Amino acid sequence: RYSEQFPEGHHLDLRFACTYQLEDQLGSGGYGFVMTAKHRVAGYEVAVKFIIKDKVPDYAWVDDERYGRLPTEVFLLDYMDHKNIVKGIDLFQDQLFYYLVQELHGSPWDKAARKMHTRQQLLQAPSILSAPPLAPSLSMESVDSAGPATPPSPCHPLPPGDSGLMPSRPPCSRRPSYDLFECIEQSPHKRLTEDQARHVFAQVVDAVHYLDAHGISHRDIKDENIVIDSDFNVKIIDFGSAIFVDPSIPRPHYTLFYGTTAYAASEILTKKPYQAAPAEVWTLGVLLSYLLQGVSPFPTVRDAVKGRIILENRIRFSDDAMDLLQFCLHPNPAKRATIQEIKEHRWFRV
Ligand code: ADP
Ligand code: MG
Ligand code: MG
C-alpha cells in the first residue's frame, strides 16, 4: 500500500502510477484524502485529491457533455479559469476513487516539513497531457499555460510565530501544509497585517466575483480552503460543496447547509431558507476577521445569529476595514454587501 488511506489490496490506476509518485498526505476527511505527488519524468509536484465515489452526495454530481456523470468538484476545476482558483491538471479513476490531479499551489507553511517545493519545475515542465489519456480524462490546459504570469519565487515563508503551539484543527501528523489556516498560525501574531489581509482578501473577492458571474457558489470558503504562497498569492480549492445556482429560478433558496458552521450565515443558523450569494458574502466576512484578528468575529452562535461582531481589543485596524467587516456580516441578507459592493469598497482604495 502506498498510504494507510487506501484499502488493503487496492491497486492504483496503472497510468497514474506510471506518471506520478505519491508522497505526503495533505489532508483527509469523510470524502477521501489529498496527497502530494511528483511527476516521475518532469519532477514537478502536484496535489492529488482521492475522492471516494460512493461518498459523493447526490447533489454534488453534474452531467458533463464529454464524460458523462462527474462530481461537480471535478468538473469545476476543469471548467473554471481564474488566477485565484486552483487548476485541475488531470483526472484518473478506478472502481473506488476519482483521482483529481491539481496544481500544487503555495509554500509549505508547516515549520517541521518546510522543504523546497518544485514550483520552478512545474512552470518549466512540458505539457503533461501529451500522454494518451484513459477515458474519462479532462482535456485540461497544459500546466505551462495555466501557471501564473508572475515568475516563481523561492520559498521564504513568514518568520516563525512566537509560539510553538500546534494548530487547533484535526491533526494530520507532520504533513506539509500550503493553506491559509497554517499561514495564519505561523504568522508572528497569529494573524496577518492589515496590508497582507487586504492583498489576500482582494484576491479571494476577485475569485468569488468570477464564480458569481458564472452562477457558481463555492459554499465552503474558509482559510483551510485557500492555498497561499510566500508572496501571499492565493488560490481557492475544494469545490466539494459547490453548486450551480439555477439561472431559470429568479431567486432560488436553499434549505440544506453544506459548509462549515463557524462560517454559516445568520439566516442559515436560524434555519431559514437562504440564498447562495449573500450566504457566500457572509463567509467572506468571517474570513476577513480571521485574516485581521486570527479569530472568528463571533465567540458564540448567538453573536453570529445577531451579527454582533466581537473585536479582539488588543488588535487595531482601520475604520474602513471595520466597515467592510460589518457590511459583509450584516445579519439581514438583503442589507448585506453584494460581491460587487465588496469589490468597490473603499478599504481597497489605498
Ligand atoms: P476537503 O474536502 O477534505 O476539505 P481539500 O480539497 O480542502 O479537502 O484538501 C484538504 C487540504 O489539502 C487543504 O486544506 C490543503 O491544506 C491541502 N490541499 C488541497 N489541495 C491543494 C492544492 N491544490 N495545493 C496545495 N494544498 C492543497
Ligand atoms: Mg477543504
Ligand atoms: Mg471539502
CSV table of C-alpha atoms and ligand atoms in Angstrom, one decimal:
chain,number,residue,atom,x,y,z
A,1,ARG,CA,0.0,0.0,0.0
A,2,TYR,CA,1.2,3.5,-0.9
A,3,SER,CA,-0.6,5.1,2.0
A,4,GLU,CA,-2.7,3.9,5.0
A,5,GLN,CA,-5.6,5.6,3.4
A,6,PHE,CA,-6.0,3.0,0.6
A,7,PRO,CA,-7.9,-0.1,1.4
A,8,GLU,CA,-6.0,-3.4,1.6
A,9,GLY,CA,-5.3,-4.9,-1.8
A,10,HIS,CA,-6.0,-1.6,-3.6
A,11,HIS,CA,-4.3,-1.1,-6.9
A,12,LEU,CA,-3.6,2.3,-8.3
A,13,ASP,CA,-4.6,3.1,-11.8
A,14,LEU,CA,-1.7,2.0,-13.9
A,15,ARG,CA,-1.3,5.1,-16.0
A,16,PHE,CA,-1.4,7.2,-12.8
A,17,ALA,CA,1.2,5.0,-11.1
A,18,CYS,CA,3.5,5.2,-14.2
A,19,THR,CA,3.1,9.0,-14.3
A,20,TYR,CA,3.2,10.1,-10.6
A,21,GLN,CA,5.0,9.0,-7.4
A,22,LEU,CA,2.8,9.6,-4.3
A,23,GLU,CA,4.4,11.5,-1.5
A,24,ASP,CA,3.0,13.2,1.6
A,25,GLN,CA,-0.6,13.3,2.8
A,26,LEU,CA,-2.0,16.8,3.0
A,27,GLY,CA,-5.4,16.2,4.4
A,28,SER,CA,-8.2,13.6,4.8
A,29,GLY,CA,-11.9,13.6,5.5
A,30,GLY,CA,-15.0,11.7,5.0
A,31,TYR,CA,-14.9,12.2,1.3
A,32,GLY,CA,-11.4,10.7,0.8
A,33,PHE,CA,-7.9,12.3,1.1
A,34,VAL,CA,-5.4,14.6,-0.5
A,35,MET,CA,-1.7,13.8,-1.2
A,36,THR,CA,1.2,15.4,-2.9
A,37,ALA,CA,2.8,13.5,-5.8
A,38,LYS,CA,5.7,14.0,-8.0
A,39,HIS,CA,5.7,13.7,-11.8
A,40,ARG,CA,8.1,10.8,-12.4
A,41,VAL,CA,9.7,12.3,-15.5
A,42,ALA,CA,9.4,16.1,-15.2
A,43,GLY,CA,9.8,16.2,-11.4
A,44,TYR,CA,7.2,18.8,-10.5
A,45,GLU,CA,4.8,18.3,-7.6
A,46,VAL,CA,1.1,18.1,-7.8
A,47,ALA,CA,-1.8,17.7,-5.3
A,48,VAL,CA,-4.0,14.7,-5.8
A,49,LYS,CA,-7.4,14.5,-4.3
A,50,PHE,CA,-8.7,10.9,-4.0
A,51,ILE,CA,-12.4,11.2,-3.9
A,52,ILE,CA,-14.4,8.1,-2.8
A,53,LYS,CA,-17.0,7.7,-5.5
A,54,ASP,CA,-19.6,6.3,-3.0
A,55,LYS,CA,-19.2,9.3,-0.7
A,56,VAL,CA,-20.0,11.9,-3.3
A,57,PRO,CA,-23.5,13.2,-2.2
A,58,ASP,CA,-26.4,13.1,-4.8
A,59,TYR,CA,-26.4,16.9,-5.1
A,60,ALA,CA,-22.7,17.0,-6.0
A,61,TRP,CA,-22.8,15.5,-9.5
A,62,VAL,CA,-23.1,17.1,-12.9
A,63,ASP,CA,-23.7,15.7,-16.4
A,64,ASP,CA,-20.7,16.5,-18.5
A,65,GLU,CA,-21.2,16.6,-22.3
A,66,ARG,CA,-18.0,14.7,-22.9
A,67,TYR,CA,-17.5,12.5,-19.9
A,68,GLY,CA,-21.0,11.8,-18.6
A,69,ARG,CA,-21.6,11.9,-14.8
A,70,LEU,CA,-18.8,13.6,-12.9
A,71,PRO,CA,-18.6,15.1,-9.4
A,72,THR,CA,-19.2,18.9,-9.6
A,73,GLU,CA,-15.9,19.4,-7.9
A,74,VAL,CA,-14.0,17.6,-10.7
A,75,PHE,CA,-16.0,19.3,-13.4
A,76,LEU,CA,-15.4,22.7,-11.9
A,77,LEU,CA,-11.6,22.5,-11.6
A,78,ASP,CA,-11.5,21.9,-15.4
A,79,TYR,CA,-14.2,24.4,-16.3
A,80,MET,CA,-13.0,27.4,-14.3
A,81,ASP,CA,-10.2,29.6,-15.4
A,82,HIS,CA,-9.1,32.2,-12.9
A,83,LYS,CA,-5.7,33.1,-11.5
A,84,ASN,CA,-7.1,32.7,-7.9
A,85,ILE,CA,-8.7,29.4,-8.4
A,86,VAL,CA,-6.6,26.2,-8.4
A,87,LYS,CA,-6.4,24.5,-11.8
A,88,GLY,CA,-7.2,20.9,-12.5
A,89,ILE,CA,-4.4,19.1,-14.4
A,90,ASP,CA,-5.6,15.6,-15.0
A,91,LEU,CA,-8.1,13.0,-13.9
A,92,PHE,CA,-7.8,9.3,-13.3
A,93,GLN,CA,-10.2,6.8,-11.7
A,94,ASP,CA,-10.6,3.3,-10.5
A,95,GLN,CA,-13.6,1.5,-9.1
A,96,LEU,CA,-13.4,3.2,-5.8
A,97,PHE,CA,-11.8,6.6,-6.4
A,98,TYR,CA,-11.6,9.6,-8.7
A,99,TYR,CA,-8.0,11.0,-8.6
A,100,LEU,CA,-8.2,14.7,-9.2
A,101,VAL,CA,-4.7,15.9,-10.0
A,102,GLN,CA,-4.3,19.7,-9.3
A,103,GLU,CA,-1.6,22.2,-9.4
A,104,LEU,CA,0.1,22.2,-6.0
A,105,HIS,CA,-0.1,25.9,-5.1
A,106,GLY,CA,1.7,27.7,-2.4
A,107,SER,CA,4.5,27.2,0.0
A,108,PRO,CA,4.7,24.6,2.8
A,109,TRP,CA,3.8,26.5,6.0
A,110,ASP,CA,4.4,23.7,8.4
A,111,LYS,CA,7.7,24.5,10.1
A,112,ALA,CA,8.7,20.9,10.5
A,113,ALA,CA,8.1,20.0,6.9
A,114,ARG,CA,9.1,23.2,5.2
A,115,LYS,CA,11.0,21.8,2.3
A,116,MET,CA,11.6,23.4,-1.1
A,117,HIS,CA,8.8,22.6,-3.4
A,118,THR,CA,9.3,22.5,-7.1
A,119,ARG,CA,7.1,25.3,-8.5
A,120,GLN,CA,10.1,26.3,-10.6
A,121,GLN,CA,10.0,22.9,-12.3
A,122,LEU,CA,6.2,23.0,-12.6
A,123,LEU,CA,6.5,26.1,-14.7
A,124,GLN,CA,9.2,24.7,-16.9
A,125,ALA,CA,7.6,21.3,-17.4
A,126,PRO,CA,6.3,20.3,-20.8
A,127,SER,CA,2.6,19.6,-21.1
A,128,ILE,CA,1.8,16.5,-19.0
A,129,LEU,CA,-1.2,15.9,-21.1
A,130,SER,CA,0.8,14.7,-24.1
A,131,ALA,CA,0.4,11.1,-22.8
A,132,PRO,CA,-2.7,9.5,-24.2
A,133,PRO,CA,-5.3,9.7,-21.5
A,134,LEU,CA,-7.6,6.9,-20.5
A,135,ALA,CA,-11.2,7.7,-20.5
A,136,PRO,CA,-12.5,9.7,-18.8
A,137,SER,CA,-9.9,12.3,-18.7
A,138,LEU,CA,-10.3,16.0,-18.8
A,139,SER,CA,-8.7,17.8,-21.7
A,140,MET,CA,-7.2,20.4,-19.5
A,141,GLU,CA,-4.8,23.1,-20.5
A,142,SER,CA,-1.1,22.3,-20.1
A,143,VAL,CA,0.3,23.4,-16.8
A,144,ASP,CA,2.6,25.9,-18.6
A,145,SER,CA,-0.3,28.0,-19.8
A,146,ALA,CA,-2.3,27.6,-16.6
A,147,GLY,CA,0.6,28.9,-14.5
A,148,PRO,CA,0.6,32.4,-13.1
A,149,ALA,CA,2.1,35.2,-15.1
A,150,THR,CA,4.4,36.1,-12.2
A,151,PRO,CA,7.7,34.3,-12.1
A,152,PRO,CA,8.0,31.6,-9.4
A,153,SER,CA,9.6,32.8,-6.2
A,154,PRO,CA,11.7,30.9,-3.8
A,155,CYS,CA,10.1,29.5,-0.7
A,156,HIS,CA,10.6,32.1,2.0
A,157,PRO,CA,7.6,31.7,4.4
A,158,LEU,CA,6.8,34.2,7.1
A,159,PRO,CA,9.1,34.2,10.1
A,160,PRO,CA,8.1,31.6,12.5
A,161,GLY,CA,5.4,32.6,15.0
A,162,ASP,CA,6.2,33.4,18.6
A,163,SER,CA,4.6,30.2,19.9
A,164,GLY,CA,5.2,26.6,19.1
A,165,LEU,CA,1.5,25.7,19.6
A,166,MET,CA,0.1,23.3,17.1
A,167,PRO,CA,-3.0,24.5,15.1
A,168,SER,CA,-6.3,23.5,16.5
A,169,ARG,CA,-7.7,21.7,13.6
A,170,PRO,CA,-7.7,17.9,13.5
A,171,PRO,CA,-4.1,16.8,13.4
A,172,CYS,CA,-2.8,15.3,10.2
A,173,SER,CA,0.6,14.4,11.8
A,174,ARG,CA,3.6,16.0,10.1
A,175,ARG,CA,2.4,16.9,6.7
A,176,PRO,CA,3.5,20.0,4.8
A,177,SER,CA,0.6,22.4,4.5
A,178,TYR,CA,0.1,25.0,1.9
A,179,ASP,CA,-3.1,26.7,3.1
A,180,LEU,CA,-4.1,30.0,4.7
A,181,PHE,CA,-5.0,28.3,8.0
A,182,GLU,CA,-1.4,27.3,8.5
A,183,CYS,CA,-0.1,30.6,7.2
A,184,ILE,CA,-2.1,32.5,9.8
A,185,GLU,CA,-1.0,30.1,12.5
A,186,GLN,CA,2.6,30.6,11.6
A,187,SER,CA,2.4,34.4,11.4
A,188,PRO,CA,4.1,36.4,14.1
A,189,HIS,CA,0.9,37.3,15.9
A,190,LYS,CA,-1.2,34.6,14.5
A,191,ARG,CA,-2.9,37.0,12.2
A,192,LEU,CA,-1.9,38.9,9.1
A,193,THR,CA,-1.0,42.6,8.9
A,194,GLU,CA,-3.8,44.8,7.5
A,195,ASP,CA,-1.9,45.2,4.3
A,196,GLN,CA,-1.4,41.4,3.9
A,197,ALA,CA,-5.0,40.9,4.8
A,198,ARG,CA,-6.1,43.4,2.1
A,199,HIS,CA,-3.9,41.7,-0.5
A,200,VAL,CA,-5.2,38.2,0.3
A,201,PHE,CA,-8.8,39.3,0.6
A,202,ALA,CA,-8.8,41.2,-2.7
A,203,GLN,CA,-7.8,38.0,-4.5
A,204,VAL,CA,-10.4,35.9,-2.8
A,205,VAL,CA,-13.1,38.5,-3.6
A,206,ASP,CA,-11.9,38.5,-7.2
A,207,ALA,CA,-12.3,34.8,-7.4
A,208,VAL,CA,-15.7,34.8,-5.8
A,209,HIS,CA,-16.8,37.6,-8.1
A,210,TYR,CA,-15.7,35.4,-11.0
A,211,LEU,CA,-17.7,32.4,-9.6
A,212,ASP,CA,-20.7,34.6,-9.0
A,213,ALA,CA,-20.6,35.8,-12.6
A,214,HIS,CA,-20.6,32.1,-13.7
A,215,GLY,CA,-23.5,31.2,-11.5
A,216,ILE,CA,-21.3,29.1,-9.1
A,217,SER,CA,-21.4,29.3,-5.4
A,218,HIS,CA,-18.5,27.7,-3.5
A,219,ARG,CA,-20.3,27.4,-0.2
A,220,ASP,CA,-17.2,26.5,1.8
A,221,ILE,CA,-14.9,29.5,1.6
A,222,LYS,CA,-12.6,29.4,4.6
A,223,ASP,CA,-8.9,29.6,5.4
A,224,GLU,CA,-8.3,25.9,5.0
A,225,ASN,CA,-9.8,26.0,1.5
A,226,ILE,CA,-7.4,28.7,0.3
A,227,VAL,CA,-3.8,27.9,-0.6
A,228,ILE,CA,-1.1,30.6,-0.3
A,229,ASP,CA,2.4,31.1,-1.4
A,230,SER,CA,5.3,33.1,0.1
A,231,ASP,CA,4.3,36.2,-1.9
A,232,PHE,CA,0.8,35.9,-0.4
A,233,ASN,CA,-0.7,34.9,-3.8
A,234,VAL,CA,-3.8,32.8,-3.0
A,235,LYS,CA,-6.0,30.3,-4.8
A,236,ILE,CA,-9.3,28.8,-3.8
A,237,ILE,CA,-9.5,25.0,-3.6
A,238,ASP,CA,-12.1,22.4,-2.5
A,239,PHE,CA,-15.2,22.7,-4.6
A,240,GLY,CA,-16.8,19.7,-2.9
A,241,SER,CA,-19.7,21.8,-1.6
A,242,ALA,CA,-20.1,24.0,-4.7
A,243,ILE,CA,-23.3,24.3,-6.7
A,244,PHE,CA,-24.5,25.9,-9.9
A,245,VAL,CA,-27.2,28.4,-8.9
A,246,ASP,CA,-30.1,27.6,-11.3
A,247,PRO,CA,-30.5,30.6,-13.5
A,248,SER,CA,-34.0,29.6,-14.5
A,249,ILE,CA,-35.3,30.3,-11.0
A,250,PRO,CA,-35.1,34.1,-10.2
A,251,ARG,CA,-34.4,33.8,-6.5
A,252,PRO,CA,-33.6,30.2,-5.6
A,253,HIS,CA,-33.5,29.4,-1.9
A,254,TYR,CA,-31.8,26.5,-0.2
A,255,THR,CA,-32.6,24.8,3.0
A,256,LEU,CA,-29.7,22.4,3.5
A,257,PHE,CA,-26.4,23.6,4.6
A,258,TYR,CA,-23.1,22.1,3.3
A,259,GLY,CA,-20.4,24.4,4.6
A,260,THR,CA,-18.6,24.9,7.9
A,261,THR,CA,-20.7,26.0,10.9
A,262,ALA,CA,-18.2,28.7,12.0
A,263,TYR,CA,-18.8,30.3,8.7
A,264,ALA,CA,-22.5,29.8,8.5
A,265,ALA,CA,-24.6,33.0,7.9
A,266,SER,CA,-27.2,34.2,10.4
A,267,GLU,CA,-30.1,33.0,8.2
A,268,ILE,CA,-28.6,29.6,7.9
A,269,LEU,CA,-28.0,29.3,11.7
A,270,THR,CA,-31.7,30.2,12.3
A,271,LYS,CA,-32.7,27.6,9.7
A,272,LYS,CA,-34.3,30.0,7.3
A,273,PRO,CA,-34.3,29.2,3.6
A,274,TYR,CA,-31.2,31.0,2.3
A,275,GLN,CA,-29.9,32.4,-0.9
A,276,ALA,CA,-26.4,31.3,-2.0
A,277,ALA,CA,-24.9,34.7,-2.8
A,278,PRO,CA,-25.5,36.6,0.5
A,279,ALA,CA,-24.5,33.4,2.5
A,280,GLU,CA,-21.3,33.4,0.5
A,281,VAL,CA,-20.6,37.0,1.3
A,282,TRP,CA,-21.1,36.2,5.0
A,283,THR,CA,-18.3,33.6,4.8
A,284,LEU,CA,-16.1,36.2,3.3
A,285,GLY,CA,-16.8,38.4,6.3
A,286,VAL,CA,-15.8,35.6,8.7
A,287,LEU,CA,-12.7,35.0,6.6
A,288,LEU,CA,-11.8,38.7,6.8
A,289,SER,CA,-12.0,38.5,10.6
A,290,TYR,CA,-9.6,35.5,10.6
A,291,LEU,CA,-7.2,37.4,8.4
A,292,LEU,CA,-7.2,40.6,10.5
A,293,GLN,CA,-7.7,39.1,14.0
A,294,GLY,CA,-6.8,35.4,13.7
A,295,VAL,CA,-10.1,34.5,15.2
A,296,SER,CA,-13.8,34.3,14.4
A,297,PRO,CA,-15.8,37.6,14.8
A,298,PHE,CA,-18.4,35.6,16.8
A,299,PRO,CA,-17.4,33.9,20.1
A,300,THR,CA,-20.9,32.3,20.2
A,301,VAL,CA,-23.6,31.2,17.8
A,302,ARG,CA,-25.9,33.8,19.4
A,303,ASP,CA,-23.4,36.5,18.4
A,304,ALA,CA,-23.4,35.1,14.8
A,305,VAL,CA,-27.2,35.0,14.6
A,306,LYS,CA,-27.3,38.7,15.6
A,307,GLY,CA,-24.3,39.7,13.5
A,308,ARG,CA,-22.8,41.0,16.8
A,309,ILE,CA,-19.1,41.3,16.0
A,310,ILE,CA,-16.8,41.0,19.0
A,311,LEU,CA,-13.3,42.5,18.4
A,312,GLU,CA,-10.1,41.3,20.0
A,313,ASN,CA,-9.4,44.5,21.9
A,314,ARG,CA,-5.6,44.4,21.6
A,315,ILE,CA,-5.8,44.5,17.8
A,316,ARG,CA,-6.1,47.7,15.8
A,317,PHE,CA,-7.2,48.0,12.3
A,318,SER,CA,-8.7,50.8,10.2
A,319,ASP,CA,-12.2,52.1,10.3
A,320,ASP,CA,-12.6,51.1,6.6
A,321,ALA,CA,-11.7,47.5,7.4
A,322,MET,CA,-14.2,47.5,10.2
A,323,ASP,CA,-16.9,49.0,7.9
A,324,LEU,CA,-16.3,46.3,5.4
A,325,LEU,CA,-16.4,43.6,8.1
A,326,GLN,CA,-19.7,44.9,9.3
A,327,PHE,CA,-21.1,45.2,5.8
A,328,CYS,CA,-20.2,41.5,5.0
A,329,LEU,CA,-21.7,40.3,8.3
A,330,HIS,CA,-25.0,42.2,8.3
A,331,PRO,CA,-27.5,39.8,9.9
A,332,ASN,CA,-30.1,40.8,7.3
A,333,PRO,CA,-29.1,39.2,3.9
A,334,ALA,CA,-30.9,41.9,2.0
A,335,LYS,CA,-28.8,44.6,3.6
A,336,ARG,CA,-25.5,42.7,3.4
A,337,ALA,CA,-22.9,43.7,0.9
A,338,THR,CA,-23.0,42.2,-2.6
A,339,ILE,CA,-19.8,40.8,-4.0
A,340,GLN,CA,-19.8,43.9,-6.3
A,341,GLU,CA,-20.1,46.2,-3.4
A,342,ILE,CA,-17.2,44.5,-1.6
A,343,LYS,CA,-15.0,44.9,-4.7
A,344,GLU,CA,-15.8,48.6,-4.8
A,345,HIS,CA,-15.3,49.1,-1.1
A,346,ARG,CA,-13.0,52.0,-0.1
A,347,TRP,CA,-10.8,49.7,2.0
A,348,PHE,CA,-9.3,48.5,-1.3
A,349,ARG,CA,-8.6,52.1,-2.4
A,350,VAL,CA,-5.3,52.9,-0.7
B,1,ADP,P1,-11.5,18.5,2.0
B,1,ADP,O1,-12.7,18.4,1.0
B,1,ADP,O2,-11.4,17.3,2.8
B,1,ADP,O3,-11.5,19.7,2.8
B,1,ADP,P2,-9.5,19.8,0.4
B,1,ADP,O4,-9.7,19.8,-1.1
B,1,ADP,O5,-9.9,21.1,1.1
B,1,ADP,O6,-10.2,18.6,1.0
B,1,ADP,O7,-8.0,19.5,0.7
B,1,ADP,C1,-7.5,19.2,2.0
B,1,ADP,C2,-6.3,20.0,2.3
B,1,ADP,O8,-5.2,19.6,1.4
B,1,ADP,C3,-6.4,21.5,2.1
B,1,ADP,O9,-6.9,22.2,3.3
B,1,ADP,C4,-5.0,22.0,1.8
B,1,ADP,O10,-4.2,22.1,3.0
B,1,ADP,C5,-4.5,20.8,1.0
B,1,ADP,N1,-4.6,21.0,-0.4
B,1,ADP,C6,-5.6,20.5,-1.2
B,1,ADP,N2,-5.5,20.9,-2.5
B,1,ADP,C7,-4.3,21.5,-2.5
B,1,ADP,C8,-3.6,22.2,-3.6
B,1,ADP,N3,-4.0,22.1,-4.9
B,1,ADP,N4,-2.4,22.8,-3.3
B,1,ADP,C9,-1.9,22.8,-2.0
B,1,ADP,N5,-2.6,22.2,-1.0
B,1,ADP,C10,-3.7,21.6,-1.2
B,2,MG,MG,-11.3,21.6,2.4
B,3,MG,MG,-14.4,19.7,1.1
